[in-house]
CSV table of C-alpha atoms in Angstrom, one decimal:
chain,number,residue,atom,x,y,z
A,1,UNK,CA,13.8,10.2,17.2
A,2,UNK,CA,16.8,12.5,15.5
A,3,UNK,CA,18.3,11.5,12.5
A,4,UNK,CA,22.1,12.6,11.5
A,5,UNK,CA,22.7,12.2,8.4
A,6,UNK,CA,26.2,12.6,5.9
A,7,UNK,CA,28.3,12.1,9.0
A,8,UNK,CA,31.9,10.8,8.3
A,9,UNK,CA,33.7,11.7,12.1
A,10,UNK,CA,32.4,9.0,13.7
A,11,UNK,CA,34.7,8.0,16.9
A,12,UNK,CA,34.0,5.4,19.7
A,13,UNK,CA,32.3,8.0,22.1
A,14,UNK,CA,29.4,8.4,19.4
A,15,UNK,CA,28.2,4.7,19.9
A,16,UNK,CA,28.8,4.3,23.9
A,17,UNK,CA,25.7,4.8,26.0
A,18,UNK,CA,23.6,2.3,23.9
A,19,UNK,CA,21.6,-0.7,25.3
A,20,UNK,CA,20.7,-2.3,21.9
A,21,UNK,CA,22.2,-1.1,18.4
A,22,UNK,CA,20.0,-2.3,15.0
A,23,UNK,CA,21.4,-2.1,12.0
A,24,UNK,CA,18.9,-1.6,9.2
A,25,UNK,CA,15.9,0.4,9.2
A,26,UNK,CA,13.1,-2.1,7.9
A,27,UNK,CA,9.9,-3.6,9.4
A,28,UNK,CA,12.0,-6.1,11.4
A,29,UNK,CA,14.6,-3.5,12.7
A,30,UNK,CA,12.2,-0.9,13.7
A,31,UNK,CA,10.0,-3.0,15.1
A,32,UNK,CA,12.8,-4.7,17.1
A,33,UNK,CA,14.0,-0.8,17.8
A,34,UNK,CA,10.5,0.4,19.2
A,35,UNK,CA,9.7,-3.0,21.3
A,36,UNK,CA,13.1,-2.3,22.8
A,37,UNK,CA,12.1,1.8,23.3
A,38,UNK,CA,8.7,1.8,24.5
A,39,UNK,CA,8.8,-1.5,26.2
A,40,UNK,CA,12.2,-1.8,27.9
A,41,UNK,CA,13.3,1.5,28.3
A,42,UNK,CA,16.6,0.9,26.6
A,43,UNK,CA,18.3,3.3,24.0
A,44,UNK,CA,18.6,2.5,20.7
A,45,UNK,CA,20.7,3.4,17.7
A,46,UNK,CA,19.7,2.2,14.6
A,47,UNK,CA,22.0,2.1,11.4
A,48,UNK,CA,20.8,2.9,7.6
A,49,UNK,CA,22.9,3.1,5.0
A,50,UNK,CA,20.5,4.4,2.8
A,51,UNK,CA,19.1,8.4,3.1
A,52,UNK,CA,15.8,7.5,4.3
A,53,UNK,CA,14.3,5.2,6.6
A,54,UNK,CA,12.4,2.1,5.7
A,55,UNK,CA,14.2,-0.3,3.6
A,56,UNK,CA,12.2,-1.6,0.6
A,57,UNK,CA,9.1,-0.5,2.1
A,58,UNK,CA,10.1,3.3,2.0
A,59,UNK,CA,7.5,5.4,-0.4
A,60,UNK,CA,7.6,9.1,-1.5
A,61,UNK,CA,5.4,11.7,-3.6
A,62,UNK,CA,6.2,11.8,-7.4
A,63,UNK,CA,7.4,15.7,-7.5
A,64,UNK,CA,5.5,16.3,-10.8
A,65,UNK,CA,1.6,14.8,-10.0
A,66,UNK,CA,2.3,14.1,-5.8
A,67,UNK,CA,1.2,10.7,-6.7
A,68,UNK,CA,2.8,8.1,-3.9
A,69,UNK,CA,5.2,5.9,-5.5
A,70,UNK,CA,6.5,3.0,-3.6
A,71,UNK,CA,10.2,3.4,-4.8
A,72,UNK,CA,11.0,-0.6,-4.3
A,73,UNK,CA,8.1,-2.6,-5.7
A,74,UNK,CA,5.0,-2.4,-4.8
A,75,UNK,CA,4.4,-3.1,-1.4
A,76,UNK,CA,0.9,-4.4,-0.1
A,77,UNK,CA,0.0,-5.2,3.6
A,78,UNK,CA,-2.2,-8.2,4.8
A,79,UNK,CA,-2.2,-10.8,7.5
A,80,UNK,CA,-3.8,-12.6,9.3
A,81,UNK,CA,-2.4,-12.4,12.7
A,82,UNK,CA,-4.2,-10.7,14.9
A,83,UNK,CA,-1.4,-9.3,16.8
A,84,UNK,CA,0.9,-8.0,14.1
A,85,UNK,CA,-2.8,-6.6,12.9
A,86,UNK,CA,-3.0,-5.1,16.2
A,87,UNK,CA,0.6,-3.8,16.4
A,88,UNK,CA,0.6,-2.1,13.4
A,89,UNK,CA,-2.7,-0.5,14.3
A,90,UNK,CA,-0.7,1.3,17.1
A,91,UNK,CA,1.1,3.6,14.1
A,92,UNK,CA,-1.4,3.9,11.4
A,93,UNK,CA,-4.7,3.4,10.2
A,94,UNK,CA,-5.5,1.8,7.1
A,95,UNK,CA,-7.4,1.9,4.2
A,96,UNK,CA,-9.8,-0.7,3.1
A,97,UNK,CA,-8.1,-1.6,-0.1
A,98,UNK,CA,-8.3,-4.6,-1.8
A,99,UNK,CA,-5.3,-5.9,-3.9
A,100,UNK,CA,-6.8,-7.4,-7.4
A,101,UNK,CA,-4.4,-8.6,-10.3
A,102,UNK,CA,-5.2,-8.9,-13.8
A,103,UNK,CA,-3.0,-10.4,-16.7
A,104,UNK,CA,-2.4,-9.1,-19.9
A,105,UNK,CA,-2.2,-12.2,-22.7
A,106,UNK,CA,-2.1,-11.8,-26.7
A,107,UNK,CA,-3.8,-8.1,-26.5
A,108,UNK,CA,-6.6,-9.5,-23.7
A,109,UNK,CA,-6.6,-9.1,-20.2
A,110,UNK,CA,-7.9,-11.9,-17.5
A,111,UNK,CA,-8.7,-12.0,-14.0
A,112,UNK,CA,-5.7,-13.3,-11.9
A,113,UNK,CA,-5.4,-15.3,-9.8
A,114,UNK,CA,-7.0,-18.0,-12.1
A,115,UNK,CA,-10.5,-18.3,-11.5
A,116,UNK,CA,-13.8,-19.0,-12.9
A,117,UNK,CA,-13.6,-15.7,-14.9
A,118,UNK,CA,-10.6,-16.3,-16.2
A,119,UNK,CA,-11.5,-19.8,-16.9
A,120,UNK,CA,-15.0,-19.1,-19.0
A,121,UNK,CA,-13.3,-16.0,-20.8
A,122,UNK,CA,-9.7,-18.1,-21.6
A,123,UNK,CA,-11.6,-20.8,-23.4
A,124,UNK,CA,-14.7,-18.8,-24.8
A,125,UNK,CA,-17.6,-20.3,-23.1
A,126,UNK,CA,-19.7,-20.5,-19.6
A,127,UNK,CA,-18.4,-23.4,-17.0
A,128,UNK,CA,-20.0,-24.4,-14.1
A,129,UNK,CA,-17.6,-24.8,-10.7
A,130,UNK,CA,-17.8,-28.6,-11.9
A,131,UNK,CA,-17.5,-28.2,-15.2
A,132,UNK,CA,-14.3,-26.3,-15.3
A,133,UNK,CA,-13.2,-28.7,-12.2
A,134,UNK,CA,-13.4,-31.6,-15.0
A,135,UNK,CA,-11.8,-29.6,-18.0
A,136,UNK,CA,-8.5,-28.3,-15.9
A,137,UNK,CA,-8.3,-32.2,-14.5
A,138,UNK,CA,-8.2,-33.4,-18.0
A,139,UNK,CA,-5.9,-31.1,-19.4
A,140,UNK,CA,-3.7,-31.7,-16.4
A,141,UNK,CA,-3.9,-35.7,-17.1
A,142,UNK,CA,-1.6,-34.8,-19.9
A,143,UNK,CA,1.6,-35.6,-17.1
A,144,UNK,CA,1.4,-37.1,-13.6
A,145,UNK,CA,2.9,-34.8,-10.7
A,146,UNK,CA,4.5,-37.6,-9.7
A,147,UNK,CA,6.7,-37.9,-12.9
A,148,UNK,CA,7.4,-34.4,-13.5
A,149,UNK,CA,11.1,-33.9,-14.3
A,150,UNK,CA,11.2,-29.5,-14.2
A,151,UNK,CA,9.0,-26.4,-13.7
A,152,UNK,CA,7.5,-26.8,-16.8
A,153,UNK,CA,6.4,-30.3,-16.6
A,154,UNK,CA,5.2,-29.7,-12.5
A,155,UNK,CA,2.9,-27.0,-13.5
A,156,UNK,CA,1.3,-29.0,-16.8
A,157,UNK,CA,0.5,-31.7,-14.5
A,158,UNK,CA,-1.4,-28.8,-11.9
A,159,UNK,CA,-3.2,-26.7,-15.0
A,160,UNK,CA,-2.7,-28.5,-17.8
A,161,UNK,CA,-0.9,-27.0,-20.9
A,162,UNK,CA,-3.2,-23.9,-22.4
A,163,UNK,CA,-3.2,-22.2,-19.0
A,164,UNK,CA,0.2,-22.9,-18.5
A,165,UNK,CA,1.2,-21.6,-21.9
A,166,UNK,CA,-0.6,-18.4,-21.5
A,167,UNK,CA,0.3,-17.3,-17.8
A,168,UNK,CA,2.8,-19.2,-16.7
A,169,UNK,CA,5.9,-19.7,-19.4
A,170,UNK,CA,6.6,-16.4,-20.4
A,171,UNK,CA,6.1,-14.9,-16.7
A,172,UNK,CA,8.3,-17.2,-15.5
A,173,UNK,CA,11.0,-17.0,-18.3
A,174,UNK,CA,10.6,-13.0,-17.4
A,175,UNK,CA,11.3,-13.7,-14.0
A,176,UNK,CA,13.7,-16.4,-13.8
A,177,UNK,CA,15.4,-15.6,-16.9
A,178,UNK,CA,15.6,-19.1,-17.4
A,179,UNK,CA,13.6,-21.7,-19.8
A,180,UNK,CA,10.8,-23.0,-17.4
A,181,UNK,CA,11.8,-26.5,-18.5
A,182,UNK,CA,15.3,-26.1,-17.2
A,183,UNK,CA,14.1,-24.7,-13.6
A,184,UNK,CA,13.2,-27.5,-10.8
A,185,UNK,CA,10.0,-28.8,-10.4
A,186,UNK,CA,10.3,-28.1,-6.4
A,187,UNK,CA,10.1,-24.3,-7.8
A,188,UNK,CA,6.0,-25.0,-7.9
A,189,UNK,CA,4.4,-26.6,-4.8
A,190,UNK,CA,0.8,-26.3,-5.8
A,191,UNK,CA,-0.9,-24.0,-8.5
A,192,UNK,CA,-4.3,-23.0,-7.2
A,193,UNK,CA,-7.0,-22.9,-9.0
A,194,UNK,CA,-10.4,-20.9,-7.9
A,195,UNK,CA,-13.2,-22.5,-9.0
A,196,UNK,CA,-15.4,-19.2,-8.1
A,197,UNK,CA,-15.3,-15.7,-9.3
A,198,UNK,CA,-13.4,-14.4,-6.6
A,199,UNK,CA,-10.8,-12.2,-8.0
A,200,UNK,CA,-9.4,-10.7,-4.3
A,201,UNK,CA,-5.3,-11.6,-4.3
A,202,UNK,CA,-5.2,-12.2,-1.0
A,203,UNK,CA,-7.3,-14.3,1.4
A,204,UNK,CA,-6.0,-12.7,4.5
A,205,UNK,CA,-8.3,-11.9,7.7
A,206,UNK,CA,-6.9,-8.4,7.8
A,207,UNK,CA,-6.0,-6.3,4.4
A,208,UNK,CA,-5.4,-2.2,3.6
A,209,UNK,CA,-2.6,0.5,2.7
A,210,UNK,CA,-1.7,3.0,5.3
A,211,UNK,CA,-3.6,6.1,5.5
A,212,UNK,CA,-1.1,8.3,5.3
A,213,UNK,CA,1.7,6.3,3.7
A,214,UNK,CA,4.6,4.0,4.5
A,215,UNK,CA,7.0,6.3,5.3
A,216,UNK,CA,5.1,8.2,8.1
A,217,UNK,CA,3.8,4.8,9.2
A,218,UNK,CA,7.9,3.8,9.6
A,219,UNK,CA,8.6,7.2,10.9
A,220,UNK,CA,6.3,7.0,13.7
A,221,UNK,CA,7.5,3.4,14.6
A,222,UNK,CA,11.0,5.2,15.4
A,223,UNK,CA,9.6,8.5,16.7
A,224,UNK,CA,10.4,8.1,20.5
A,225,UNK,CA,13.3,9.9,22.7
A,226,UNK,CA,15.1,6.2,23.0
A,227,UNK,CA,15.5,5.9,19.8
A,228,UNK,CA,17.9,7.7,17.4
A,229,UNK,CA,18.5,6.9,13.6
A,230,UNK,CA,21.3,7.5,11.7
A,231,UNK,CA,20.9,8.0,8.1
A,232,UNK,CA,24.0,7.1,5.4
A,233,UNK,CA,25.9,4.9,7.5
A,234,UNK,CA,27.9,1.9,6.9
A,235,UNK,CA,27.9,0.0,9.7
A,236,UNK,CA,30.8,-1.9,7.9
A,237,UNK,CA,32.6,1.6,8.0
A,238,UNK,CA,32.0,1.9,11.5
A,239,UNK,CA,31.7,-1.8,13.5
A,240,UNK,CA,35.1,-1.4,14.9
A,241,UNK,CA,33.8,1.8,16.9
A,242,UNK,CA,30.9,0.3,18.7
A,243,UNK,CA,32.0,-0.9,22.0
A,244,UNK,CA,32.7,-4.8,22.4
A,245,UNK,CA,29.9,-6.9,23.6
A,246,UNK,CA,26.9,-4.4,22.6
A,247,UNK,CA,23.6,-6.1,21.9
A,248,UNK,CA,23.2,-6.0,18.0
A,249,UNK,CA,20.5,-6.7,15.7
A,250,UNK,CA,21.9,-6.9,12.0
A,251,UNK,CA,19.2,-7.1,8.9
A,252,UNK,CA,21.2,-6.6,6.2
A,253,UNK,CA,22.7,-9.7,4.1
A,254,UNK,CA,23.8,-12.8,6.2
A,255,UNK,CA,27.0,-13.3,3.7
A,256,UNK,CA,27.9,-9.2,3.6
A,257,UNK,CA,28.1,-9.5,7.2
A,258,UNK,CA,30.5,-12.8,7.2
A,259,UNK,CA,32.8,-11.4,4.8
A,260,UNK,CA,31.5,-13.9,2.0
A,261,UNK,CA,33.6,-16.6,3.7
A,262,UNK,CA,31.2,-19.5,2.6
A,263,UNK,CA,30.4,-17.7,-0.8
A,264,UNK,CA,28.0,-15.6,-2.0
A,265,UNK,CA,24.1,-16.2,-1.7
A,266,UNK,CA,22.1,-16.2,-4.9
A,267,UNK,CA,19.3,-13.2,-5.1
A,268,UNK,CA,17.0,-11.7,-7.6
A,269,UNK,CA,16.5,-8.1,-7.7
A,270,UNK,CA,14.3,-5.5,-10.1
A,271,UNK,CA,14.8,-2.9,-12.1
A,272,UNK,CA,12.0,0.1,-12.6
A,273,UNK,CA,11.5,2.6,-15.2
A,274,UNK,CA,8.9,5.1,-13.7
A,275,UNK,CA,7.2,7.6,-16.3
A,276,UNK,CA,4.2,9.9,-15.8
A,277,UNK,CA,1.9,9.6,-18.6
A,278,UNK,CA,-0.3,12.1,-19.7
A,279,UNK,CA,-3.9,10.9,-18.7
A,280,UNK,CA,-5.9,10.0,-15.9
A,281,UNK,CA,-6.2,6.3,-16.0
A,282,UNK,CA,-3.4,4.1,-17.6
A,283,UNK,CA,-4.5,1.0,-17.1
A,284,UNK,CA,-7.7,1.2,-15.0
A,285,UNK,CA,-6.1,-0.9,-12.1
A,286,UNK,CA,-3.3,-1.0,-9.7
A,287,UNK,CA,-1.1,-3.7,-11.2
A,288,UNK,CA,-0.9,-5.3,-14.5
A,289,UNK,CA,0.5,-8.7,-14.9
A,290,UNK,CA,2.2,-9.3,-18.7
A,291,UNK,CA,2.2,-12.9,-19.3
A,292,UNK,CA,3.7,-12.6,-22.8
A,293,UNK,CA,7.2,-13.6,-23.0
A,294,UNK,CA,8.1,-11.1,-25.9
A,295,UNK,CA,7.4,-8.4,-23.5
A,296,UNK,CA,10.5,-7.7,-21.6
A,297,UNK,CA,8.7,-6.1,-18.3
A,298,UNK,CA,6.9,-8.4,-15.8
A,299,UNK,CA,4.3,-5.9,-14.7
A,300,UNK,CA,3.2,-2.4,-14.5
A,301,UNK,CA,1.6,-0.6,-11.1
A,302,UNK,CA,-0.2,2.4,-11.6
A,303,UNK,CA,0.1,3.5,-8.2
A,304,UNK,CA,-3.0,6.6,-8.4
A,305,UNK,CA,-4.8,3.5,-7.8
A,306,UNK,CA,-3.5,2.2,-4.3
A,307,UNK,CA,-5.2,5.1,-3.0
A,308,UNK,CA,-8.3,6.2,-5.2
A,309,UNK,CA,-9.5,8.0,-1.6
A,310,UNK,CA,-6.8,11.0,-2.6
A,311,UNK,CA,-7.3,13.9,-4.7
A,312,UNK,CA,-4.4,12.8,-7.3
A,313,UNK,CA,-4.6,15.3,-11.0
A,314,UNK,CA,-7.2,14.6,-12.9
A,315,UNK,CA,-4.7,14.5,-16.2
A,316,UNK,CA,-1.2,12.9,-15.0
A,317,UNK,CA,-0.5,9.5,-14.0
A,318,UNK,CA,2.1,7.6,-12.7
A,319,UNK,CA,3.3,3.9,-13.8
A,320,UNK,CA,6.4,2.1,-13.2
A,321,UNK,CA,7.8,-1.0,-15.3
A,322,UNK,CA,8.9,-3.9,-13.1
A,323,UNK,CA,12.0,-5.5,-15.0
A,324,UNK,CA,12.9,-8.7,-13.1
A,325,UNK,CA,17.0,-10.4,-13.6
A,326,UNK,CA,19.7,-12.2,-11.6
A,327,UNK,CA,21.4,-10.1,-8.9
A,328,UNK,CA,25.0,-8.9,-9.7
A,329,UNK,CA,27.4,-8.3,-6.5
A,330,UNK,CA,26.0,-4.6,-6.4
A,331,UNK,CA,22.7,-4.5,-7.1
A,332,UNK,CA,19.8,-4.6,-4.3
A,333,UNK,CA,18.6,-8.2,-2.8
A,334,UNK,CA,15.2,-8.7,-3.3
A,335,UNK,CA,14.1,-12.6,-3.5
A,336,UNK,CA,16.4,-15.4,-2.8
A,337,UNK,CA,17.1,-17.9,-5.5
A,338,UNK,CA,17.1,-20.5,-2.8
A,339,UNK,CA,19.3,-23.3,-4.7
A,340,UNK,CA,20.5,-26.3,-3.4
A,341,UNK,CA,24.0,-24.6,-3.5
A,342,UNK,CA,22.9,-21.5,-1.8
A,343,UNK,CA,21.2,-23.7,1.0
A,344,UNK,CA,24.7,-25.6,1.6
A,345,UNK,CA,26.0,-22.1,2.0
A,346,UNK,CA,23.5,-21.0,4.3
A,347,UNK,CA,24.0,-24.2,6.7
A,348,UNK,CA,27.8,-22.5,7.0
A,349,UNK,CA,26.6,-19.1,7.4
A,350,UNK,CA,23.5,-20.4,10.4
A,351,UNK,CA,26.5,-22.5,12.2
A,352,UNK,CA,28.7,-19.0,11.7
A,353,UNK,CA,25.9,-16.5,13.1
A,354,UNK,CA,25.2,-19.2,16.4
A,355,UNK,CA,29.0,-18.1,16.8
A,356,UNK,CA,28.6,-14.8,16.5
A,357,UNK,CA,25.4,-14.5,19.1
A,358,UNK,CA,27.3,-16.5,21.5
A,359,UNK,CA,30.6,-14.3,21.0
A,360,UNK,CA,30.0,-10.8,20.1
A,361,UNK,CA,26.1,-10.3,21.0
A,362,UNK,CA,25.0,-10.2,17.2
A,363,UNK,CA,21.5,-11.3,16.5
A,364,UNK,CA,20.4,-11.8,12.4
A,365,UNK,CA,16.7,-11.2,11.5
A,366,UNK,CA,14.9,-9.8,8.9
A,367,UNK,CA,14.8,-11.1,5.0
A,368,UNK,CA,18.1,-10.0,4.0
A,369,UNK,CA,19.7,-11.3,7.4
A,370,UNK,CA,18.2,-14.9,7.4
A,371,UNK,CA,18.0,-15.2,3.5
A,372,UNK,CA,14.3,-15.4,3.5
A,373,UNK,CA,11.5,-14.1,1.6
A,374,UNK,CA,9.1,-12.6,4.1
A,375,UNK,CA,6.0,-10.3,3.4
A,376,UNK,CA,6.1,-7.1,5.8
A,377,UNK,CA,3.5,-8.9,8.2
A,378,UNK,CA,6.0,-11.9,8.4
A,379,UNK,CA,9.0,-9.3,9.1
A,380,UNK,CA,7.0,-7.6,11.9
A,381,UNK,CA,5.7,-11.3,13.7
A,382,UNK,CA,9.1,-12.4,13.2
A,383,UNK,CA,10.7,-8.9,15.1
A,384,UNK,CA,8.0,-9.5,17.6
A,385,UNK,CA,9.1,-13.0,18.5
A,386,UNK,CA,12.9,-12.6,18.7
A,387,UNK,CA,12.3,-9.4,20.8
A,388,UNK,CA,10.1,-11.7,23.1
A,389,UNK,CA,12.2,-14.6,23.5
A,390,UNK,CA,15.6,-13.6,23.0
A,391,UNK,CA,16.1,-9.7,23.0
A,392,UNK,CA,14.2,-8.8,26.0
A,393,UNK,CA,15.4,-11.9,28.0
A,394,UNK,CA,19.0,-10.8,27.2
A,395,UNK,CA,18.5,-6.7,27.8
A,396,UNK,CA,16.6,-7.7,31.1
A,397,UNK,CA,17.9,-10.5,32.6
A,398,UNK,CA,21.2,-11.1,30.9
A,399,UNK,CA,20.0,-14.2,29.2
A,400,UNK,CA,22.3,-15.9,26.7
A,401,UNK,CA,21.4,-14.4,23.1
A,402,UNK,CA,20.2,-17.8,20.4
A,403,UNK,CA,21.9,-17.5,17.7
A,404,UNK,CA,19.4,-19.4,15.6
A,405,UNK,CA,17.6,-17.6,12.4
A,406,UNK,CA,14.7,-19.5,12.3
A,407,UNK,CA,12.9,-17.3,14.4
């Protein structure tokens, strides 16, 4: 892999010789970039216009304590397909971490996702699985699923009111920066409840951190002699240079790419305020849900405790304040909003991208390309099956590219 970075002279000659040119550094682009490398043989130039590779998933040392901070969000990997498990495998090993959550309501803190624990401790006494089965079914009688009119009303009929009240309303105002009564009820599809102590976030097969990091887990995805990675680049800057007809994978957002000729997509995005704190343990755990609405932040991650295997300082920490709010026309995509607008936009943009496969040899993947939310093991299974079934038909055998973005 070489990287050139701050480069401004670009002219046609620097993007002939190419079989396959990704835009985007992400799980889905490198793992599109790699496939195409290791398996194919082809060259590969792949486009980032940030200064390092990764996309959201890209992590660096805190100078002051070396502490790894995730500089996007917190990202956690599980799965349980056995061969993005076994993919990944190829560029890093793993630790056996465990994501757990706890929530922070009225100065107490609870067990998340709802469980037993949380159950018995919310409502001050011992339930048996059955017993609390009953108590959350009458509390829930309150409104029937069937009638509920908004969010607020969906997850009453699901919980029933206390729980709601406590861990659902203010997160959700937080997060939506909307009442929860004014949001649609198709915002909740189920609320599960665990009627067990279990406390692990995930029920994935397969669950850890990288050893060593993401960002030498990425960097060894593109570290092969095929590949080569150019750092603060536009491709916007630069499309008219790259020769007519070249295979292109494109992950960045499916309206920047159009022009915004349907209109713009509805995101959210976050905001962080990282501080080192003068102690050893913050909080006692990697993430801290607050449920109160009067608290402006959504959570906190304390990220010394992703990897309690490392020798971090004894007397520094590092925690990061996750502010959530609607995304303005500069800030960075993270979750779409997914309204019924933005789906009547996104029918426009799928029939426009069908066009562009069919004319220009542009494919659209990853979450920012098919204005999806998907987990870093749905990123890499998705990669994997457009490289099978369209990519390496097309590099190989001249196949006609799908345009499609269900993939």
């Amino acid at each position: 892999m070489s990287e050139h970075t701050n480069r401004t002279d670009f002219s046609e000659a620097d993007f002939t010789g190419y079989d396959l040119i990704v835009v985007g550094s992400g799980f889905f682009g490198l793992t599109v970039a790699e496939r195409a490398a290791t398996q194919l043989g082809k060259r590969v130039l792949v486009l980032e216009r940030r200064a390092h590779l990764g996309g959201n998933a890209y992590s660096e040392p805190e100078p002051e304590t070396g502490i790894e901070v995730h500089r996007y969000g917190a990202h956690l990997f599980h799965t349980s397909n056995k061969r993005v498990w076994e993919y990944v495998n190829q560029f890093t090993e793993f630790t056996d971490y465990q994501h757990r959550v706890f929530g922070k309501y009225q100065g107490q803190v609870y067990p998340l996702p709802m469980n037993l624990g949380l159950i018995n401790q919310f409502f001050g006494r011992s339930h048996t699985p059955d017993e609390a089965k009953k108590l959350i079914a009458e509390q829930a009688s309150e409104i029937e699923t069937k009638d509920a009119q908004n969010f607020e009303e969906k997850a009453i009929s699901l919980i029933g009111r206390p729980l709601y009240e406590a861990f659902f309303r203010g997160y959700t105002a937080k997060q939506w920066q909307t009442d929860p009564s004014e949001l649609p009820a198709g915002n909740i599809t189920r609320l599960p409840v665990r009627y067990n102590f279990n406390n692990r976030y995930f029920n994935d097969t397969y669950e850890g951190l990288p050893v060593d990091g993401y960002t030498a887990w990425l960097a060894k995805m593109a570290d092969h002699e095929n590949i080569e990675v150019r750092l603060n680049v536009d491709y916007f800057d630069l499309r008219e240079l790259i020769p007519a007809g070249t295979p292109t994978v494109y992950t960045g957002p499916l309206d920047r790419y159009f022009d915004y000729s349907a209109g713009r997509l509805g995101w959210r995005t976050l905001d962080f305020e990282q501080e080192v704190v003068p102690t050893g343990d913050y909080q006692g755990t990697s993430v801290m849900n607050y449920n109160d609405e009067d608290v402006p932040f959504t959570r906190i991650h304390e990220f010394r405790h992703f990897h309690p295997e490392r020798d971090y300082p004894k007397d520094k920490t590092v925690i990061v304040r996750e502010f959530s709010r609607f995304a303005k026309e500069d800030d960075e995509p993270y979750y779409p909003i997914n309204t019924a607008d933005d789906r009547d936009k996104l029918e426009r943009y799928r029939e426009l991208a069908k066009q562009e496969a069919a004319e220009r040899n542009v494919l659209f993947g990853g979450r920012l390309g098919t204005y999806k939310y998907l987990d870093m093991h749905m990123a890499i299974g998705s990669a994997l099956s457009v490289f099978d079934n369209k990519i390496a038909p097309h590099l190989t055998d001249g196949a006609p590219l799908d345009g499609s973005i269900d993939a």
